Amino acid sequence: MRAFLAPAAALLALAGPVALTPQASAESTTLKAVIFEEVKPLYQKTDTGYEGLGVDVLEQIRIQANRRNVTYRVASSVNDGIGAVITGKADIACGVAFTWGRSTQVTYSLPFGVGGTRLLMARDTSIDGTPDSLAGETIGVVKDTASAKVLKSVVPGATLKNFDTPKEALDAFYTGDVPILGGGTLWLAANSRIDKTALLPFRPYGRSGISCIVKQDNGKLLSSTNIALGQMMQAYMDGDAGTRRMINRWIGPGSDVGLSQETIRSLYGLILSITAEINTPATPGI
């Protein structure tokens, strides 16, 4: 079952660049990114490294930030990943859902996507995804994620079973350890099976922007990140063939997520119009 997203925007904060020592300048030739393995459509492991929308986004940021390469640090948990950015062990993490609590610890970039909390379950389910229908049910979630916090609030009648990583949660669902899996729309849609699973409810709980995060005093990288993301969204709006292929591969028509180009254009148009007052006269459908 394919997911549909409603446009939204996240908050943005800019800080001034910091002076670099010669040692720090040398280290900055590498962009250190923290990721989760197997969080499609953002990241998935290959024989040669990683691929996914998050990887392509980081490559755009690398170019804009004038870094030579990107290295990946695999987080053992959500808190571990955010902590790596806070402590400077990593420079950036992309694909992080916005929460007010996290925004007090890290600085968010422009959003490049919008997610919401939904539920993955068997296709023949009698549950409609409403809080009342979930009373007494067990729902698997990834510990400390935004979706886990949303579900704890909106479906108090259900029991949440925590897993440390997305892979553990997915394995538990597909082996029958938990009958329902809660999480972000993009992640669940990319890992659903159209002939066996249902993604409910139709309108997700708790929508939030999906952005990159950096350390609060790293204004220079934040500025480069926002420019890279803004230019990427602008190119998609303008009908640039390469940019559309890059994004559509992971979330557009024909992908596991299956968003239409018009849906993606609407989201990017809203973000650009609010944050930069840009009105792009791209012809719909191009």
CSV table of C-alpha atoms in Angstrom, one decimal:
chain,number,residue,atom,x,y,z
A,1,MET,CA,0.0,0.0,0.0
A,2,ARG,CA,1.4,3.4,-0.9
A,3,ALA,CA,1.6,6.4,1.3
A,4,PHE,CA,0.5,10.0,0.7
A,5,LEU,CA,2.0,12.9,2.5
A,6,ALA,CA,0.5,16.3,3.3
A,7,PRO,CA,2.8,19.3,2.8
A,8,ALA,CA,4.3,20.9,5.9
A,9,ALA,CA,7.3,23.0,7.0
A,10,ALA,CA,9.7,22.8,9.8
A,11,LEU,CA,11.5,25.5,11.8
A,12,LEU,CA,14.8,27.0,10.7
A,13,ALA,CA,17.6,28.6,12.8
A,14,LEU,CA,20.8,30.0,11.5
A,15,ALA,CA,24.0,30.7,13.4
A,16,GLY,CA,27.2,32.5,12.4
A,17,PRO,CA,30.2,30.5,11.1
A,18,VAL,CA,32.9,29.6,13.5
A,19,ALA,CA,36.7,30.1,13.1
A,20,LEU,CA,38.6,26.9,12.4
A,21,THR,CA,42.1,25.9,13.6
A,22,PRO,CA,44.4,24.3,11.0
A,23,GLN,CA,43.7,20.9,12.6
A,24,ALA,CA,39.9,21.4,12.4
A,25,SER,CA,40.2,22.7,8.9
A,26,ALA,CA,42.0,19.6,7.8
A,27,GLU,CA,39.4,17.4,9.5
A,28,SER,CA,36.6,19.2,7.8
A,29,THR,CA,37.5,17.8,4.4
A,30,THR,CA,35.4,14.9,5.4
A,31,LEU,CA,31.7,15.2,6.1
A,32,LYS,CA,30.9,12.8,9.0
A,33,ALA,CA,27.3,11.6,8.8
A,34,VAL,CA,25.5,9.5,11.3
A,35,ILE,CA,22.8,7.1,10.0
A,36,PHE,CA,20.7,4.1,10.8
A,37,GLU,CA,21.2,1.0,8.6
A,38,GLU,CA,18.2,-0.2,6.6
A,39,VAL,CA,15.9,2.8,7.1
A,40,LYS,CA,14.6,2.8,3.6
A,41,PRO,CA,14.0,5.0,1.6
A,42,LEU,CA,16.7,7.0,3.3
A,43,TYR,CA,19.5,4.4,3.7
A,44,GLN,CA,20.2,0.9,2.8
A,45,LYS,CA,23.4,-1.1,2.8
A,46,THR,CA,24.9,-2.3,-0.5
A,47,ASP,CA,28.1,-4.3,-1.3
A,48,THR,CA,30.0,-1.0,-1.8
A,49,GLY,CA,28.5,1.1,1.0
A,50,TYR,CA,25.1,2.8,1.3
A,51,GLU,CA,22.4,4.2,-1.0
A,52,GLY,CA,19.1,5.9,-0.6
A,53,LEU,CA,17.5,9.4,-0.5
A,54,GLY,CA,19.6,10.3,2.6
A,55,VAL,CA,22.8,9.4,0.8
A,56,ASP,CA,21.9,11.5,-2.3
A,57,VAL,CA,20.9,14.4,0.0
A,58,LEU,CA,24.3,14.2,1.8
A,59,GLU,CA,26.1,14.2,-1.5
A,60,GLN,CA,24.5,17.5,-2.4
A,61,ILE,CA,25.5,18.9,1.0
A,62,ARG,CA,29.0,17.6,0.6
A,63,ILE,CA,29.4,19.4,-2.7
A,64,GLN,CA,28.0,22.7,-1.3
A,65,ALA,CA,30.1,22.5,1.8
A,66,ASN,CA,33.2,21.8,-0.3
A,67,ARG,CA,34.0,18.5,1.4
A,68,ARG,CA,36.0,15.8,-0.3
A,69,ASN,CA,34.0,12.8,0.9
A,70,VAL,CA,31.3,11.5,3.2
A,71,THR,CA,31.8,8.9,5.9
A,72,TYR,CA,29.0,7.1,7.7
A,73,ARG,CA,28.7,6.3,11.4
A,74,VAL,CA,26.0,3.8,12.1
A,75,ALA,CA,24.0,4.7,15.2
A,76,SER,CA,23.0,2.0,17.6
A,77,SER,CA,19.8,3.9,18.7
A,78,VAL,CA,18.0,7.2,18.0
A,79,ASN,CA,19.6,8.8,21.1
A,80,ASP,CA,23.0,7.5,20.1
A,81,GLY,CA,22.7,9.1,16.7
A,82,ILE,CA,21.5,12.5,18.0
A,83,GLY,CA,24.2,12.3,20.7
A,84,ALA,CA,26.9,11.9,18.1
A,85,VAL,CA,25.9,15.1,16.5
A,86,ILE,CA,25.6,17.0,19.8
A,87,THR,CA,29.1,15.8,21.0
A,88,GLY,CA,30.7,16.5,17.6
A,89,LYS,CA,31.5,12.8,16.9
A,90,ALA,CA,29.4,13.3,13.7
A,91,ASP,CA,28.8,16.5,11.7
A,92,ILE,CA,25.3,15.9,10.5
A,93,ALA,CA,22.4,13.4,10.4
A,94,CYS,CA,19.8,13.6,7.6
A,95,GLY,CA,16.3,12.1,7.7
A,96,VAL,CA,15.5,13.2,11.3
A,97,ALA,CA,11.9,13.9,12.2
A,98,PHE,CA,11.4,17.3,13.9
A,99,THR,CA,10.4,17.4,17.6
A,100,TRP,CA,10.4,20.4,19.9
A,101,GLY,CA,12.5,18.5,22.4
A,102,ARG,CA,15.2,17.7,19.9
A,103,SER,CA,15.3,21.3,18.7
A,104,THR,CA,16.6,22.4,22.1
A,105,GLN,CA,19.7,20.2,21.5
A,106,VAL,CA,20.4,20.4,17.8
A,107,THR,CA,19.6,22.8,15.0
A,108,TYR,CA,17.4,21.6,12.1
A,109,SER,CA,17.9,22.4,8.5
A,110,LEU,CA,15.1,23.1,6.0
A,111,PRO,CA,12.9,20.0,5.7
A,112,PHE,CA,13.3,17.9,2.5
A,113,GLY,CA,10.3,15.7,3.3
A,114,VAL,CA,7.3,15.3,5.5
A,115,GLY,CA,6.5,12.2,7.5
A,116,GLY,CA,3.7,11.2,9.9
A,117,THR,CA,3.1,8.3,12.2
A,118,ARG,CA,1.2,5.4,10.7
A,119,LEU,CA,0.7,1.6,11.3
A,120,LEU,CA,1.7,-1.4,9.2
A,121,MET,CA,-0.4,-4.5,9.7
A,122,ALA,CA,-1.8,-7.5,7.8
A,123,ARG,CA,-3.8,-6.7,4.6
A,124,ASP,CA,-6.8,-8.6,5.9
A,125,THR,CA,-7.0,-6.7,9.2
A,126,SER,CA,-10.3,-5.6,10.7
A,127,ILE,CA,-8.5,-2.7,12.5
A,128,ASP,CA,-9.1,0.7,10.9
A,129,GLY,CA,-6.2,2.4,12.6
A,130,THR,CA,-8.3,4.7,14.9
A,131,PRO,CA,-7.4,4.8,18.6
A,132,ASP,CA,-10.5,2.9,19.6
A,133,SER,CA,-9.8,0.1,17.2
A,134,LEU,CA,-6.3,-0.3,18.7
A,135,ALA,CA,-7.4,-0.8,22.3
A,136,GLY,CA,-5.7,-3.9,23.7
A,137,GLU,CA,-3.4,-4.4,20.7
A,138,THR,CA,0.4,-4.7,20.8
A,139,ILE,CA,2.3,-2.3,18.5
A,140,GLY,CA,6.0,-2.6,17.8
A,141,VAL,CA,7.9,0.7,17.7
A,142,VAL,CA,11.6,1.8,17.6
A,143,LYS,CA,12.5,3.1,21.0
A,144,ASP,CA,12.8,6.9,21.5
A,145,THR,CA,11.6,7.7,18.0
A,146,ALA,CA,9.1,10.6,17.3
A,147,SER,CA,6.5,8.0,16.2
A,148,ALA,CA,6.9,6.0,19.5
A,149,LYS,CA,6.2,9.2,21.4
A,150,VAL,CA,3.2,10.1,19.2
A,151,LEU,CA,1.6,6.6,19.6
A,152,LYS,CA,2.1,6.6,23.3
A,153,SER,CA,0.0,9.8,23.4
A,154,VAL,CA,-2.7,9.1,20.9
A,155,VAL,CA,-3.4,5.3,21.5
A,156,PRO,CA,-3.1,4.9,25.3
A,157,GLY,CA,-5.2,1.7,25.1
A,158,ALA,CA,-2.5,-0.1,23.1
A,159,THR,CA,0.7,-1.7,24.4
A,160,LEU,CA,3.9,-0.5,22.8
A,161,LYS,CA,6.7,-3.0,22.4
A,162,ASN,CA,10.1,-1.2,22.0
A,163,PHE,CA,12.9,-2.3,19.7
A,164,ASP,CA,16.3,-0.8,19.6
A,165,THR,CA,16.7,-0.5,15.8
A,166,PRO,CA,14.4,-0.3,12.8
A,167,LYS,CA,15.7,-3.6,11.5
A,168,GLU,CA,14.8,-5.3,14.8
A,169,ALA,CA,11.3,-3.8,14.6
A,170,LEU,CA,10.8,-4.8,11.0
A,171,ASP,CA,12.0,-8.4,11.6
A,172,ALA,CA,9.6,-8.7,14.6
A,173,PHE,CA,6.7,-7.6,12.5
A,174,TYR,CA,7.4,-9.9,9.5
A,175,THR,CA,8.1,-12.9,11.8
A,176,GLY,CA,4.8,-12.4,13.6
A,177,ASP,CA,6.4,-11.3,16.9
A,178,VAL,CA,4.2,-8.2,16.8
A,179,PRO,CA,1.0,-7.9,14.8
A,180,ILE,CA,1.3,-4.2,14.2
A,181,LEU,CA,4.3,-2.0,13.5
A,182,GLY,CA,4.2,1.8,14.2
A,183,GLY,CA,6.5,4.3,12.6
A,184,GLY,CA,7.1,7.0,10.1
A,185,THR,CA,5.1,6.9,6.9
A,186,LEU,CA,8.1,6.9,4.5
A,187,TRP,CA,9.8,4.1,6.3
A,188,LEU,CA,6.7,1.9,6.6
A,189,ALA,CA,5.7,2.5,3.0
A,190,ALA,CA,9.2,1.7,1.7
A,191,ASN,CA,9.1,-1.6,3.7
A,192,SER,CA,5.5,-2.6,3.0
A,193,ARG,CA,4.4,-5.4,0.8
A,194,ILE,CA,1.4,-4.4,-1.3
A,195,ASP,CA,0.0,-7.9,-1.5
A,196,LYS,CA,0.3,-8.7,2.2
A,197,THR,CA,0.2,-5.5,4.2
A,198,ALA,CA,-2.0,-2.4,4.9
A,199,LEU,CA,-0.8,1.0,5.9
A,200,LEU,CA,-3.3,2.8,8.2
A,201,PRO,CA,-4.8,5.2,9.0
A,202,PHE,CA,-5.2,7.0,5.7
A,203,ARG,CA,-4.3,10.3,7.4
A,204,PRO,CA,-1.3,9.8,9.6
A,205,TYR,CA,-1.0,10.8,13.2
A,206,GLY,CA,1.5,13.6,14.2
A,207,ARG,CA,3.0,14.9,11.0
A,208,SER,CA,6.5,16.3,11.2
A,209,GLY,CA,9.2,17.7,8.9
A,210,ILE,CA,12.1,15.4,7.9
A,211,SER,CA,15.3,17.4,8.0
A,212,CYS,CA,19.0,17.3,8.6
A,213,ILE,CA,20.4,18.2,12.0
A,214,VAL,CA,23.8,19.7,13.0
A,215,LYS,CA,25.4,20.8,16.2
A,216,GLN,CA,24.0,24.1,17.4
A,217,ASP,CA,27.2,26.0,17.0
A,218,ASN,CA,27.9,24.7,13.5
A,219,GLY,CA,26.4,27.6,11.6
A,220,LYS,CA,28.7,27.2,8.6
A,221,LEU,CA,27.6,23.7,7.9
A,222,LEU,CA,23.9,24.6,8.5
A,223,SER,CA,24.1,27.3,5.9
A,224,SER,CA,25.7,25.0,3.3
A,225,THR,CA,23.0,22.4,4.1
A,226,ASN,CA,20.1,24.8,3.7
A,227,ILE,CA,21.5,26.1,0.4
A,228,ALA,CA,22.0,22.5,-0.9
A,229,LEU,CA,18.5,21.5,0.1
A,230,GLY,CA,16.9,24.6,-1.3
A,231,GLN,CA,18.7,24.3,-4.6
A,232,MET,CA,17.7,20.6,-4.8
A,233,MET,CA,14.0,21.4,-4.2
A,234,GLN,CA,14.2,24.4,-6.6
A,235,ALA,CA,15.7,22.1,-9.3
A,236,TYR,CA,12.9,19.6,-8.8
A,237,MET,CA,10.3,22.3,-9.1
A,238,ASP,CA,11.9,23.6,-12.3
A,239,GLY,CA,11.8,20.2,-13.9
A,240,ASP,CA,15.5,19.4,-13.9
A,241,ALA,CA,15.6,15.8,-15.2
A,242,GLY,CA,18.6,14.6,-13.1
A,243,THR,CA,17.2,15.9,-9.9
A,244,ARG,CA,13.8,14.4,-10.6
A,245,ARG,CA,15.3,11.0,-11.4
A,246,MET,CA,17.3,11.2,-8.1
A,247,ILE,CA,14.3,11.9,-5.9
A,248,ASN,CA,11.7,9.9,-7.8
A,249,ARG,CA,13.9,6.8,-7.5
A,250,TRP,CA,13.3,6.7,-3.8
A,251,ILE,CA,9.9,8.4,-3.1
A,252,GLY,CA,8.4,9.2,-6.5
A,253,PRO,CA,6.3,7.3,-9.1
A,254,GLY,CA,7.5,3.7,-9.4
A,255,SER,CA,9.3,3.7,-6.0
A,256,ASP,CA,8.1,1.7,-3.0
A,257,VAL,CA,6.7,4.9,-1.5
A,258,GLY,CA,5.0,5.9,-4.8
A,259,LEU,CA,4.3,9.6,-4.4
A,260,SER,CA,3.3,11.5,-7.5
A,261,GLN,CA,5.5,14.2,-8.9
A,262,GLU,CA,2.7,16.7,-8.2
A,263,THR,CA,2.6,15.8,-4.5
A,264,ILE,CA,6.4,16.2,-4.3
A,265,ARG,CA,6.2,19.5,-6.2
A,266,SER,CA,3.5,20.8,-3.9
A,267,LEU,CA,5.6,20.0,-0.8
A,268,TYR,CA,8.7,21.6,-2.2
A,269,GLY,CA,6.8,24.6,-3.5
A,270,LEU,CA,5.3,25.2,0.0
A,271,ILE,CA,8.7,24.9,1.7
A,272,LEU,CA,10.4,27.3,-0.8
A,273,SER,CA,7.5,29.8,-0.7
A,274,ILE,CA,7.5,30.0,3.1
A,275,THR,CA,11.3,30.0,3.8
A,276,ALA,CA,12.6,32.0,0.8
A,277,GLU,CA,9.5,33.6,-0.7
A,278,ILE,CA,10.3,31.8,-4.0
A,279,ASN,CA,7.4,31.3,-6.5
A,280,THR,CA,8.5,28.8,-9.1
A,281,PRO,CA,6.5,29.0,-12.4
A,282,ALA,CA,7.3,25.4,-13.3
A,283,THR,CA,4.7,23.8,-15.6
A,284,PRO,CA,2.8,21.0,-13.8
A,285,GLY,CA,3.5,17.5,-15.1
A,286,ILE,CA,6.9,18.3,-16.6
